[in-house]
Coordinates of C-alpha atoms and ligand atoms in Angstrom, one line a residue:
M1 CA -67.2 37.4 -110.7
T2 CA -66.8 37.2 -107.0
N3 CA -69.7 38.4 -104.8
Y4 CA -68.3 39.3 -101.5
K5 CA -70.2 39.6 -98.2
M6 CA -69.3 41.6 -95.1
Y7 CA -68.0 39.9 -92.0
V8 CA -69.8 41.1 -88.9
G9 CA -70.2 39.3 -85.6
G10 CA -68.7 36.1 -87.1
E11 CA -71.2 36.0 -89.9
W12 CA -71.0 36.7 -93.6
I13 CA -73.8 39.1 -94.4
D14 CA -75.2 41.4 -97.1
A15 CA -75.7 45.1 -96.4
A16 CA -78.8 45.8 -94.4
A17 CA -80.4 47.6 -97.3
G18 CA -79.2 44.8 -99.7
E19 CA -77.2 47.3 -101.8
T20 CA -74.0 46.4 -103.5
F21 CA -71.2 48.2 -105.5
E22 CA -68.7 47.0 -108.0
T23 CA -64.9 47.0 -108.0
K24 CA -62.8 47.1 -111.1
N25 CA -59.5 45.6 -112.1
P26 CA -57.4 48.7 -112.8
Y27 CA -55.4 46.9 -115.6
T28 CA -58.2 45.2 -117.5
G29 CA -60.8 47.8 -116.7
E30 CA -63.3 45.0 -116.0
T31 CA -65.6 44.6 -113.0
W32 CA -64.3 41.5 -111.2
A33 CA -66.2 41.6 -107.8
T34 CA -69.2 43.1 -106.1
L35 CA -69.3 44.2 -102.5
P36 CA -72.0 45.1 -100.0
R37 CA -72.7 48.8 -99.8
G38 CA -72.9 49.4 -96.1
R39 CA -74.6 52.4 -94.5
A40 CA -75.4 53.6 -91.0
A41 CA -77.4 50.4 -90.1
D42 CA -74.4 48.3 -91.0
A43 CA -72.1 50.5 -89.0
E44 CA -74.4 50.1 -86.0
R45 CA -74.5 46.4 -86.3
A46 CA -70.7 46.1 -86.6
V47 CA -70.0 48.3 -83.6
A48 CA -72.6 46.4 -81.6
A49 CA -70.9 43.1 -82.5
A50 CA -67.4 44.6 -81.7
K51 CA -68.7 45.9 -78.3
A52 CA -70.4 42.6 -77.4
A53 CA -67.1 40.8 -78.3
F54 CA -65.1 43.2 -76.2
N55 CA -67.3 42.6 -73.2
S56 CA -67.5 38.8 -73.8
P57 CA -65.6 36.5 -71.5
E58 CA -64.2 34.7 -74.6
W59 CA -62.2 37.8 -75.4
S60 CA -61.9 39.8 -72.2
K61 CA -60.9 36.9 -70.1
M62 CA -58.7 35.3 -72.7
K63 CA -55.2 34.9 -71.3
P64 CA -52.8 37.4 -73.1
S65 CA -50.5 34.5 -74.1
V66 CA -53.5 32.8 -75.8
R67 CA -54.3 36.1 -77.5
G68 CA -50.7 36.1 -78.7
Q69 CA -51.0 32.6 -80.0
L70 CA -54.1 33.6 -82.0
L71 CA -52.3 36.4 -83.6
R72 CA -49.4 34.1 -84.5
R73 CA -51.8 31.6 -86.0
L74 CA -53.3 34.4 -88.2
G75 CA -49.7 35.2 -89.3
D76 CA -49.2 31.6 -90.2
L77 CA -52.4 31.6 -92.2
I78 CA -51.4 34.7 -94.1
A79 CA -48.1 33.0 -94.9
E80 CA -50.0 30.0 -96.3
N81 CA -52.1 32.2 -98.5
V82 CA -49.6 34.6 -99.9
E83 CA -50.3 33.9 -103.6
H84 CA -54.1 34.4 -103.2
L85 CA -53.8 37.5 -101.1
A86 CA -51.2 39.0 -103.4
A87 CA -53.3 38.2 -106.5
T88 CA -56.4 39.8 -104.9
E89 CA -54.5 43.0 -104.3
V90 CA -53.3 43.1 -107.9
A91 CA -56.8 42.5 -109.2
D92 CA -58.3 45.2 -107.0
N93 CA -55.5 47.8 -106.8
G94 CA -53.3 47.3 -109.9
K95 CA -50.1 47.0 -107.8
L96 CA -47.3 44.8 -109.2
L97 CA -47.6 41.2 -108.3
A98 CA -43.8 41.2 -107.6
E99 CA -44.3 43.9 -105.0
M100 CA -47.4 42.4 -103.5
R101 CA -45.9 39.0 -103.1
G102 CA -43.0 40.6 -101.1
Q103 CA -45.4 42.7 -99.1
V104 CA -47.8 39.9 -98.2
R105 CA -44.9 37.6 -97.3
Y106 CA -43.8 40.2 -94.8
L107 CA -47.2 40.7 -93.2
P108 CA -47.1 37.6 -90.9
Q109 CA -44.1 39.3 -89.1
Y110 CA -46.5 42.0 -87.8
F111 CA -48.7 39.4 -86.1
Y112 CA -45.7 37.4 -84.8
Y113 CA -44.1 40.6 -83.4
F114 CA -47.2 42.1 -81.8
G115 CA -48.5 38.6 -80.9
G116 CA -45.2 38.3 -78.9
L117 CA -46.0 41.5 -77.1
A118 CA -49.5 40.5 -76.0
D119 CA -48.3 38.9 -72.8
K120 CA -45.6 41.6 -72.1
I121 CA -48.0 44.5 -71.4
E122 CA -46.7 45.0 -67.9
G123 CA -47.8 47.6 -65.3
G124 CA -45.4 48.5 -62.5
V125 CA -45.4 48.9 -58.8
L126 CA -44.6 52.5 -57.9
P127 CA -42.2 53.5 -55.1
I128 CA -44.9 55.9 -54.1
D129 CA -44.0 58.7 -51.7
K130 CA -47.0 58.3 -49.4
A131 CA -47.2 56.4 -46.1
D132 CA -49.0 53.1 -46.0
T133 CA -49.9 53.0 -49.6
F134 CA -49.5 50.4 -52.3
T135 CA -49.7 51.9 -55.9
F136 CA -49.4 50.2 -59.2
T137 CA -50.3 50.8 -62.8
R138 CA -52.3 48.7 -65.3
Y139 CA -52.5 49.0 -69.0
E140 CA -56.0 48.2 -70.3
P141 CA -57.4 47.9 -73.8
L142 CA -59.5 50.8 -75.1
G143 CA -62.5 48.9 -76.4
V144 CA -64.0 49.1 -79.9
C145 CA -61.5 50.5 -82.4
V146 CA -62.4 51.5 -85.9
A147 CA -59.7 51.1 -88.6
I148 CA -60.2 53.1 -91.8
T149 CA -57.8 52.6 -94.6
A150 CA -56.7 54.1 -97.9
W151 CA -56.7 52.3 -101.3
N152 CA -53.0 52.3 -102.0
S153 CA -51.8 49.5 -99.7
P154 CA -54.9 47.9 -98.4
L155 CA -53.6 44.9 -96.5
L156 CA -50.5 46.5 -95.1
L157 CA -52.5 49.5 -93.7
A158 CA -55.0 47.2 -92.1
V159 CA -52.4 45.0 -90.5
N160 CA -50.5 48.0 -89.2
K161 CA -53.6 48.6 -87.1
L162 CA -55.0 45.2 -86.3
A163 CA -51.8 43.6 -85.1
P164 CA -51.0 46.0 -82.2
G165 CA -54.7 46.7 -81.5
L166 CA -55.7 43.1 -81.2
A167 CA -52.5 42.2 -79.2
A168 CA -53.6 44.9 -76.7
G169 CA -57.0 43.2 -76.3
N170 CA -59.3 45.6 -78.3
T171 CA -61.9 44.6 -80.9
F172 CA -62.2 46.1 -84.4
V173 CA -64.4 47.3 -87.1
L174 CA -62.3 47.6 -90.2
K175 CA -63.6 49.7 -93.1
P176 CA -61.3 49.4 -96.1
S177 CA -61.3 51.9 -99.0
E178 CA -64.3 51.6 -101.3
F179 CA -61.8 51.2 -104.2
T180 CA -59.9 48.3 -102.8
S181 CA -62.0 46.4 -100.2
A182 CA -61.6 42.8 -101.4
S183 CA -58.3 41.9 -99.6
A184 CA -59.8 43.0 -96.2
L185 CA -62.5 40.5 -96.7
E186 CA -60.0 37.8 -97.7
L187 CA -58.1 38.6 -94.5
A188 CA -61.4 38.3 -92.5
K189 CA -61.7 34.7 -93.8
L190 CA -58.3 34.0 -92.2
V191 CA -59.3 35.7 -89.0
E192 CA -62.3 33.4 -88.9
K193 CA -60.1 30.3 -89.6
A194 CA -57.6 31.3 -87.0
G195 CA -60.3 31.0 -84.4
F196 CA -60.8 34.6 -83.1
P197 CA -64.1 34.8 -81.2
A198 CA -67.0 36.2 -83.2
G199 CA -67.1 40.0 -83.3
V200 CA -63.5 40.6 -82.4
V201 CA -62.7 41.6 -86.0
N202 CA -65.5 42.9 -88.2
V203 CA -65.2 44.2 -91.8
V204 CA -67.7 46.5 -93.3
T205 CA -67.5 47.7 -96.8
G206 CA -68.8 50.9 -98.4
F207 CA -68.2 54.5 -98.9
G208 CA -66.6 57.0 -96.5
L209 CA -69.6 59.2 -96.0
E210 CA -72.1 56.4 -96.0
V211 CA -70.6 53.9 -93.6
G212 CA -67.3 55.5 -92.6
E213 CA -68.8 58.5 -91.0
P214 CA -71.4 56.6 -88.9
L215 CA -68.5 54.5 -87.6
V216 CA -66.4 57.5 -86.7
T217 CA -69.2 59.3 -84.9
H218 CA -70.5 56.2 -83.1
P219 CA -70.6 56.8 -79.3
D220 CA -69.4 53.2 -78.5
V221 CA -66.2 53.6 -80.5
E222 CA -63.1 54.5 -78.5
K223 CA -60.4 54.9 -81.1
I224 CA -60.1 55.6 -84.8
A225 CA -57.0 54.5 -86.6
F226 CA -57.1 56.2 -90.0
T227 CA -54.8 56.2 -93.0
G228 CA -55.8 58.4 -95.8
S229 CA -55.9 61.9 -97.2
E230 CA -55.2 65.1 -95.3
Y231 CA -58.8 66.1 -96.0
G232 CA -60.2 62.8 -94.7
G233 CA -57.9 63.0 -91.7
Q234 CA -59.1 66.5 -90.9
K235 CA -62.8 65.4 -91.0
I236 CA -62.1 62.5 -88.8
Y237 CA -60.0 64.5 -86.3
E238 CA -62.8 67.1 -86.0
S239 CA -65.5 64.5 -85.4
A240 CA -63.3 62.5 -83.0
A241 CA -62.7 65.6 -81.0
K242 CA -66.4 66.1 -80.3
N243 CA -66.5 62.8 -78.5
F244 CA -62.9 62.7 -77.2
K245 CA -62.0 59.6 -79.1
K246 CA -58.4 58.6 -79.5
V247 CA -57.0 58.9 -83.0
T248 CA -54.0 57.8 -85.0
L249 CA -53.8 59.6 -88.3
E250 CA -51.4 58.5 -91.1
L251 CA -51.8 61.1 -93.8
G252 CA -50.0 62.4 -97.0
G253 CA -46.7 64.1 -97.7
K254 CA -44.5 65.9 -100.1
S255 CA -41.3 64.0 -99.2
P256 CA -37.9 65.0 -100.5
N257 CA -34.9 63.0 -101.7
I258 CA -31.8 65.1 -101.2
V259 CA -28.7 64.3 -103.3
F260 CA -25.4 65.8 -102.3
D261 CA -22.4 66.1 -104.6
D262 CA -20.5 63.5 -102.5
A263 CA -23.1 60.8 -103.0
N264 CA -22.7 57.6 -104.9
L265 CA -24.8 59.0 -107.8
D266 CA -25.7 55.6 -109.4
N267 CA -27.1 54.4 -106.1
A268 CA -29.0 57.7 -105.6
V269 CA -30.5 57.5 -109.1
K270 CA -32.0 54.1 -108.2
G271 CA -33.3 55.3 -104.9
V272 CA -34.8 58.4 -106.4
V273 CA -36.5 56.6 -109.3
G274 CA -37.8 53.8 -107.0
G275 CA -39.0 56.4 -104.5
I276 CA -41.3 58.1 -106.9
M277 CA -42.0 55.5 -109.7
A278 CA -42.5 52.4 -107.6
A279 CA -46.2 51.6 -107.0
T280 CA -46.8 54.2 -109.7
G281 CA -46.0 56.9 -107.2
Q282 CA -49.2 56.0 -105.2
T283 CA -47.5 55.8 -101.9
C284 CA -47.7 58.2 -98.9
V285 CA -43.9 58.3 -98.7
A286 CA -43.4 58.9 -102.4
G287 CA -40.2 60.9 -102.8
S288 CA -41.9 63.5 -105.0
R289 CA -39.4 66.4 -104.5
L290 CA -35.9 65.8 -105.6
L291 CA -33.3 68.3 -104.3
V292 CA -30.0 68.1 -106.2
Q293 CA -26.9 70.1 -105.2
E294 CA -26.2 72.7 -107.9
S295 CA -22.7 71.5 -108.6
I296 CA -23.9 68.1 -109.9
H297 CA -27.4 69.1 -111.0
D298 CA -27.0 68.7 -114.8
E299 CA -24.9 65.5 -114.5
F300 CA -27.4 63.9 -112.1
V301 CA -30.5 64.9 -114.1
E302 CA -29.0 63.2 -117.2
K303 CA -28.3 60.0 -115.2
L304 CA -31.8 60.2 -113.7
L305 CA -33.5 60.6 -117.1
A306 CA -31.5 57.7 -118.6
F307 CA -32.5 55.4 -115.8
A308 CA -36.2 56.5 -115.5
R309 CA -36.6 56.2 -119.2
T310 CA -36.1 52.4 -118.9
A311 CA -39.0 52.0 -116.4
K312 CA -41.3 49.5 -118.0
M313 CA -45.0 50.1 -117.8
G314 CA -47.5 47.2 -118.3
D315 CA -49.4 44.3 -116.9
P316 CA -48.9 44.3 -113.1
M317 CA -49.0 40.5 -113.2
L318 CA -45.9 40.3 -115.3
P319 CA -42.5 40.1 -113.4
T320 CA -40.9 42.4 -115.9
T321 CA -43.3 45.3 -115.3
Q322 CA -42.1 48.1 -113.1
V323 CA -44.8 50.7 -113.3
G324 CA -48.5 49.6 -113.3
P325 CA -51.7 51.4 -113.8
V326 CA -53.2 54.2 -111.7
T327 CA -55.7 52.7 -109.4
T328 CA -58.8 54.9 -109.9
P329 CA -60.1 57.2 -112.6
A330 CA -60.2 60.1 -110.2
Q331 CA -56.6 59.6 -109.2
Y332 CA -55.6 59.4 -112.9
Q333 CA -57.3 62.7 -113.6
K334 CA -55.7 64.3 -110.6
I335 CA -52.2 63.3 -111.8
L336 CA -52.9 64.7 -115.3
D337 CA -54.3 67.9 -113.8
Y338 CA -51.1 68.3 -111.8
I339 CA -48.9 67.7 -114.8
A340 CA -50.9 70.5 -116.6
I341 CA -50.4 72.8 -113.5
A342 CA -46.7 72.2 -113.5
K343 CA -46.4 73.0 -117.2
D344 CA -48.5 76.2 -116.6
E345 CA -46.2 77.1 -113.7
G346 CA -43.2 77.0 -116.1
A347 CA -41.6 73.8 -114.9
V348 CA -39.7 72.1 -117.7
C349 CA -41.1 68.6 -118.6
R350 CA -38.0 66.4 -119.3
L351 CA -39.7 63.0 -119.3
G352 CA -43.2 61.7 -119.8
G353 CA -45.9 64.2 -119.0
N354 CA -48.7 62.3 -120.9
P355 CA -51.1 59.5 -120.5
S356 CA -49.9 56.2 -122.0
T357 CA -51.9 54.1 -124.3
K358 CA -49.2 51.7 -125.4
P359 CA -50.5 48.2 -126.2
E360 CA -48.8 46.8 -123.1
C361 CA -50.9 49.2 -121.0
G362 CA -54.0 47.1 -121.7
N363 CA -57.2 48.9 -120.7
G364 CA -55.5 50.5 -117.7
L365 CA -55.2 54.1 -116.9
F366 CA -51.5 54.8 -117.3
V367 CA -49.5 57.9 -116.8
E368 CA -45.9 58.0 -118.1
P369 CA -43.2 58.4 -115.5
T370 CA -42.8 62.2 -115.5
I371 CA -39.9 64.4 -114.5
F372 CA -39.9 68.2 -114.3
T373 CA -36.8 70.4 -113.8
G374 CA -36.7 74.1 -113.3
V375 CA -39.0 73.8 -110.3
N376 CA -38.9 76.0 -107.3
N377 CA -40.3 75.1 -103.9
Q378 CA -43.1 77.7 -104.1
M379 CA -44.7 76.1 -107.2
R380 CA -47.9 74.0 -106.5
I381 CA -46.1 71.0 -108.1
A382 CA -43.6 71.2 -105.2
R383 CA -46.1 71.9 -102.5
E384 CA -49.1 69.6 -103.1
E385 CA -49.3 65.8 -103.0
V386 CA -49.8 64.4 -106.5
F387 CA -49.8 60.7 -105.6
G388 CA -48.5 59.6 -108.9
P389 CA -45.2 59.0 -110.8
V390 CA -44.4 62.7 -111.1
L391 CA -41.1 64.0 -109.8
C392 CA -40.0 67.7 -109.6
V393 CA -36.3 68.6 -109.4
I394 CA -35.2 71.6 -107.3
P395 CA -31.6 72.7 -107.2
F396 CA -29.9 73.7 -103.9
K397 CA -26.6 75.3 -102.9
D398 CA -25.5 73.7 -99.6
E399 CA -26.7 71.9 -96.5
E400 CA -28.4 75.0 -95.0
D401 CA -30.2 75.8 -98.3
A402 CA -31.4 72.1 -98.6
I403 CA -32.7 72.1 -95.0
A404 CA -34.5 75.4 -95.6
I405 CA -36.2 74.1 -98.8
V406 CA -37.1 70.7 -97.4
N407 CA -38.6 72.0 -94.2
D408 CA -40.6 74.7 -96.0
T409 CA -43.7 72.5 -96.5
P410 CA -46.7 71.8 -94.4
Y411 CA -45.9 68.1 -94.5
G412 CA -43.3 66.0 -92.8
L413 CA -43.7 62.3 -93.5
A414 CA -40.4 61.1 -94.9
A415 CA -37.1 62.2 -96.3
G416 CA -34.1 60.6 -98.1
V417 CA -30.5 61.8 -97.9
W418 CA -27.8 60.7 -100.3
T419 CA -24.3 61.4 -99.1
Q420 CA -21.2 59.5 -98.1
D421 CA -20.3 62.0 -95.4
M422 CA -21.1 60.6 -91.9
R423 CA -21.3 64.0 -90.3
R424 CA -23.7 65.3 -93.0
S425 CA -26.0 62.2 -92.7
L426 CA -26.3 62.8 -88.9
V427 CA -26.8 66.6 -89.2
M428 CA -29.4 66.1 -91.9
S429 CA -31.3 63.3 -90.1
E430 CA -31.4 65.6 -87.0
R431 CA -32.6 68.8 -88.8
L432 CA -35.1 67.5 -91.3
Q433 CA -38.7 67.7 -90.1
A434 CA -39.9 64.3 -91.1
G435 CA -41.1 61.2 -89.3
M436 CA -38.8 58.9 -91.2
V437 CA -35.3 59.8 -92.6
W438 CA -33.6 57.3 -94.8
V439 CA -29.9 57.7 -95.6
N440 CA -28.6 56.1 -98.8
M441 CA -31.8 54.2 -99.0
Y442 CA -35.5 55.0 -99.5
R443 CA -38.9 53.5 -98.9
A444 CA -38.1 51.0 -96.2
V445 CA -40.7 50.0 -93.5
S446 CA -40.7 47.5 -90.8
Y447 CA -43.1 46.4 -88.0
M448 CA -40.1 47.2 -85.7
A449 CA -39.6 50.9 -86.7
P450 CA -42.1 53.6 -85.7
F451 CA -43.9 55.1 -88.7
G452 CA -45.7 58.4 -88.6
G453 CA -45.7 61.9 -89.8
F454 CA -44.6 65.3 -88.5
K455 CA -46.7 68.4 -89.1
R456 CA -49.7 67.8 -91.4
S457 CA -48.6 64.3 -92.3
G458 CA -50.2 62.8 -89.2
V459 CA -50.8 62.3 -85.6
G460 CA -49.3 59.4 -83.7
H461 CA -47.3 56.4 -84.9
E462 CA -47.8 52.9 -86.1
N463 CA -45.3 50.1 -85.9
G464 CA -42.5 49.7 -83.3
Q465 CA -43.1 48.4 -79.8
N466 CA -44.8 51.7 -78.6
A467 CA -47.6 51.2 -81.2
I468 CA -49.2 48.8 -78.8
Y469 CA -49.5 51.7 -76.2
S470 CA -51.6 53.7 -78.6
Y471 CA -54.2 50.9 -78.2
L472 CA -54.0 50.9 -74.4
Q473 CA -55.0 53.2 -71.5
T474 CA -53.2 53.6 -68.3
K475 CA -54.8 53.2 -64.9
S476 CA -53.1 53.9 -61.5
V477 CA -54.5 51.8 -58.7
W478 CA -54.0 53.0 -55.0
I479 CA -54.5 50.7 -52.1
S480 CA -54.2 51.9 -48.5
T481 CA -52.6 49.6 -46.0
A482 CA -53.2 52.1 -43.2
L483 CA -55.2 50.8 -40.2
E484 CA -56.9 54.2 -39.9
T485 CA -58.0 56.7 -42.6
P486 CA -56.1 60.0 -42.2
D487 CA -57.7 63.4 -42.2
P488 CA -60.1 63.2 -45.2
F489 CA -60.2 67.0 -45.7
V490 CA -56.5 67.3 -46.4
L491 CA -54.9 66.2 -49.6
G492 CA -51.9 64.3 -48.4
Ligands
NAD1 P1 -59.3 59.2 -98.3 O1 -59.1 60.2 -97.2 O2 -60.1 59.7 -99.5 O3 -60.0 57.9 -97.9 C1 -59.4 57.1 -96.9 C2 -60.5 56.2 -96.2 O4 -61.3 57.1 -95.4 C3 -61.4 55.5 -97.2 O5 -61.7 54.2 -96.6 C4 -62.6 56.4 -97.2 O6 -63.8 55.6 -97.5 C5 -62.6 56.9 -95.8 N1 -63.3 58.1 -95.5 C6 -63.3 59.2 -96.3 N2 -64.0 60.2 -95.7 C7 -64.5 59.8 -94.6 C8 -65.3 60.3 -93.5 N3 -65.7 61.6 -93.6 N4 -65.5 59.5 -92.5 C9 -65.1 58.3 -92.4 N5 -64.3 57.7 -93.4 C10 -64.0 58.4 -94.4 O7 -57.8 58.8 -98.8 P2 -57.4 57.9 -100.1 O8 -57.6 58.7 -101.3 O9 -58.1 56.6 -100.0 O10 -55.9 57.6 -99.8 C11 -54.8 58.4 -100.3 C12 -54.2 59.2 -99.2 O11 -53.7 58.4 -98.2 C13 -53.0 60.0 -99.7 O12 -53.0 61.3 -99.2 C14 -51.8 59.2 -99.0 O13 -50.7 60.0 -98.8 C15 -52.4 58.7 -97.8 N6 -51.7 57.6 -97.2 C16 -51.0 57.8 -96.1 C17 -50.3 56.7 -95.5 C18 -49.5 56.9 -94.3 O14 -49.2 55.9 -93.6 N7 -49.1 58.1 -93.9 C19 -50.3 55.5 -96.1 C20 -51.0 55.3 -97.3 C21 -51.8 56.4 -97.8

C-alpha cells in the first residue's frame, strides 16, 4: 500500500484536514494507494504557493534558456522512469502496459519541444504609423494556471498543459482526477528532482467539487486548462467567465470513422476496431460512430465482426491483452446503460453487449467489445458519448450523405476517413466539422500537431507551437521619441 502526499510549495504534505481517500486497481479490484483528500484550504495553500513562486526572482528572473533546460531535464527524468510511471498508470487506471509504455516513452518529447520554445518567445518591433514613436510587443506569462485532468490518460493530459505553460513562464496547480491521481504525484517527484523552484508546480489531490471548484474560482488564478466531460467543462467555463479567466477546454466527442467503398477494407477494419476498442473505448477521440457506404456495408460489417471478435480481454499487464477493464464502477454502469438504451432503440447487437466475467478478467469490471448495426444518427447511441468499447454502425449513400450525417452532432473532436481517392480525402477533410481529421489512419497525436475540438468538444487547442501562446498575454509598448508632447486632447 502506498500512502501518497500532495506536493505543494516544494513540500510533501497531507491534506489540511488530514483526510484521505483510496484508489483501486481496476483489474484486481484491490485498494493499492491512499491519497490526501484536499479541500478549499488545500486549494488556497497551493494557489498561494504558485503565486509566490510566480513572483519569486528564482522563477520570474530565470533566463528563458535556463527554463528550457529545466524542462528538458524533466523530459530526461521521465525517460529514465518509463517503467515505473507506466506501471503506476496501469495500477491506477487499468490501461494496457503496452500502451502506457509507448505513451510514457513519448512524453519527454513534449518537454523537449516546448523547452526548446522557451527562449523563442519573441515580441516584435512594429513599423508603427505614428511620428516619433517606437512601438514593440512583448509576450508575458499569465501567472498561476490551474490544470484539471480527466481519468483516462492522466499523465498525457497533465503534460499537454504543463509543458507549454511552464515553457511560457507560468506556475501551476495540477489537480488530477480523483480516480487516477497517483501518476501526477509520481511526476511531481521528478519535477522536484529536476530542480524546479518550489511552488512552480504544485499537485493537489481530491474531488472536483471539494478541491477543484475552489481552485477554479480562486481570484489569483489566471487560467484554467481543463480536460474532462462536457458537463464539467460547462461548469468551469461558467465560473471562469465570472472572473474573466482564460480557459482551454478539451471535452468529449462522438467521433466518426467513415469507410468508403474504394477504401482498403482490411486496413479500415484495423483502424475502426483500434479506434473504438483500444483503451477500452475510454478515449475522447474514440471512433464511436462507424459510417459505412451502403454498397460495401454487409461485406465490411462481416470483416469487422471477424476482426473485433479476436480482441483479447484480460490482465492489462500482459502483452497479449488488447482490451482491459473499465476504469471506474460508474463508467462501467454507464456503458451497460447505453448498451441497454441501444437495444431498446432497436439497434441490432451483432457482437458483445454484455459484461464479461471470464476468468482472464480477474476482478475487473469488463464489458465485451460491442457492435451495433441498424443504427440511425438520431438514436441516443449515435448522439451521446458512451466512453466505452461500443460501436454503432450507420450506413450512408455517398459523400454528401456522409458529410450530412457526420456533421449532424453537437460535437466535433475527431474524424477518420478511409478512402484511396485523393480528391475525396481532401474534400472530406475540408468539410468535416472536427478538430482532427485522420485519413487512412486513426487515433494519432503529437506534441507538434494542434489538438482541440470544434463545437461542444472544446475551446482552444493544446499541442503545436501555438499552444504556448495560450499561456501568454500580449503587451504593446509605446515609447515617444518626440522632444515635445503633441496636443494631448487629440488622439493622433
Ligand atoms: P469530469 O468532467 O467528470 O472530471 C474531469 C476533472 O474535473 C476531474 O479532475 C474532476 O475532479 C474535475 N472536476 C469535475 N467537476 C469540477 C468542478 N465543478 N470544478 C473543478 N473541477 C471539477 O470528466 P472525467 O469523467 O474525468 O473524464 C471523461 C471525459 O473527459 C470524457 O467526456 C472525455 O471525452 C473527456 N476527455 C477529453 C479529452 C480531450 O482532450 N478532448 C481527453 C480525455 C478525456
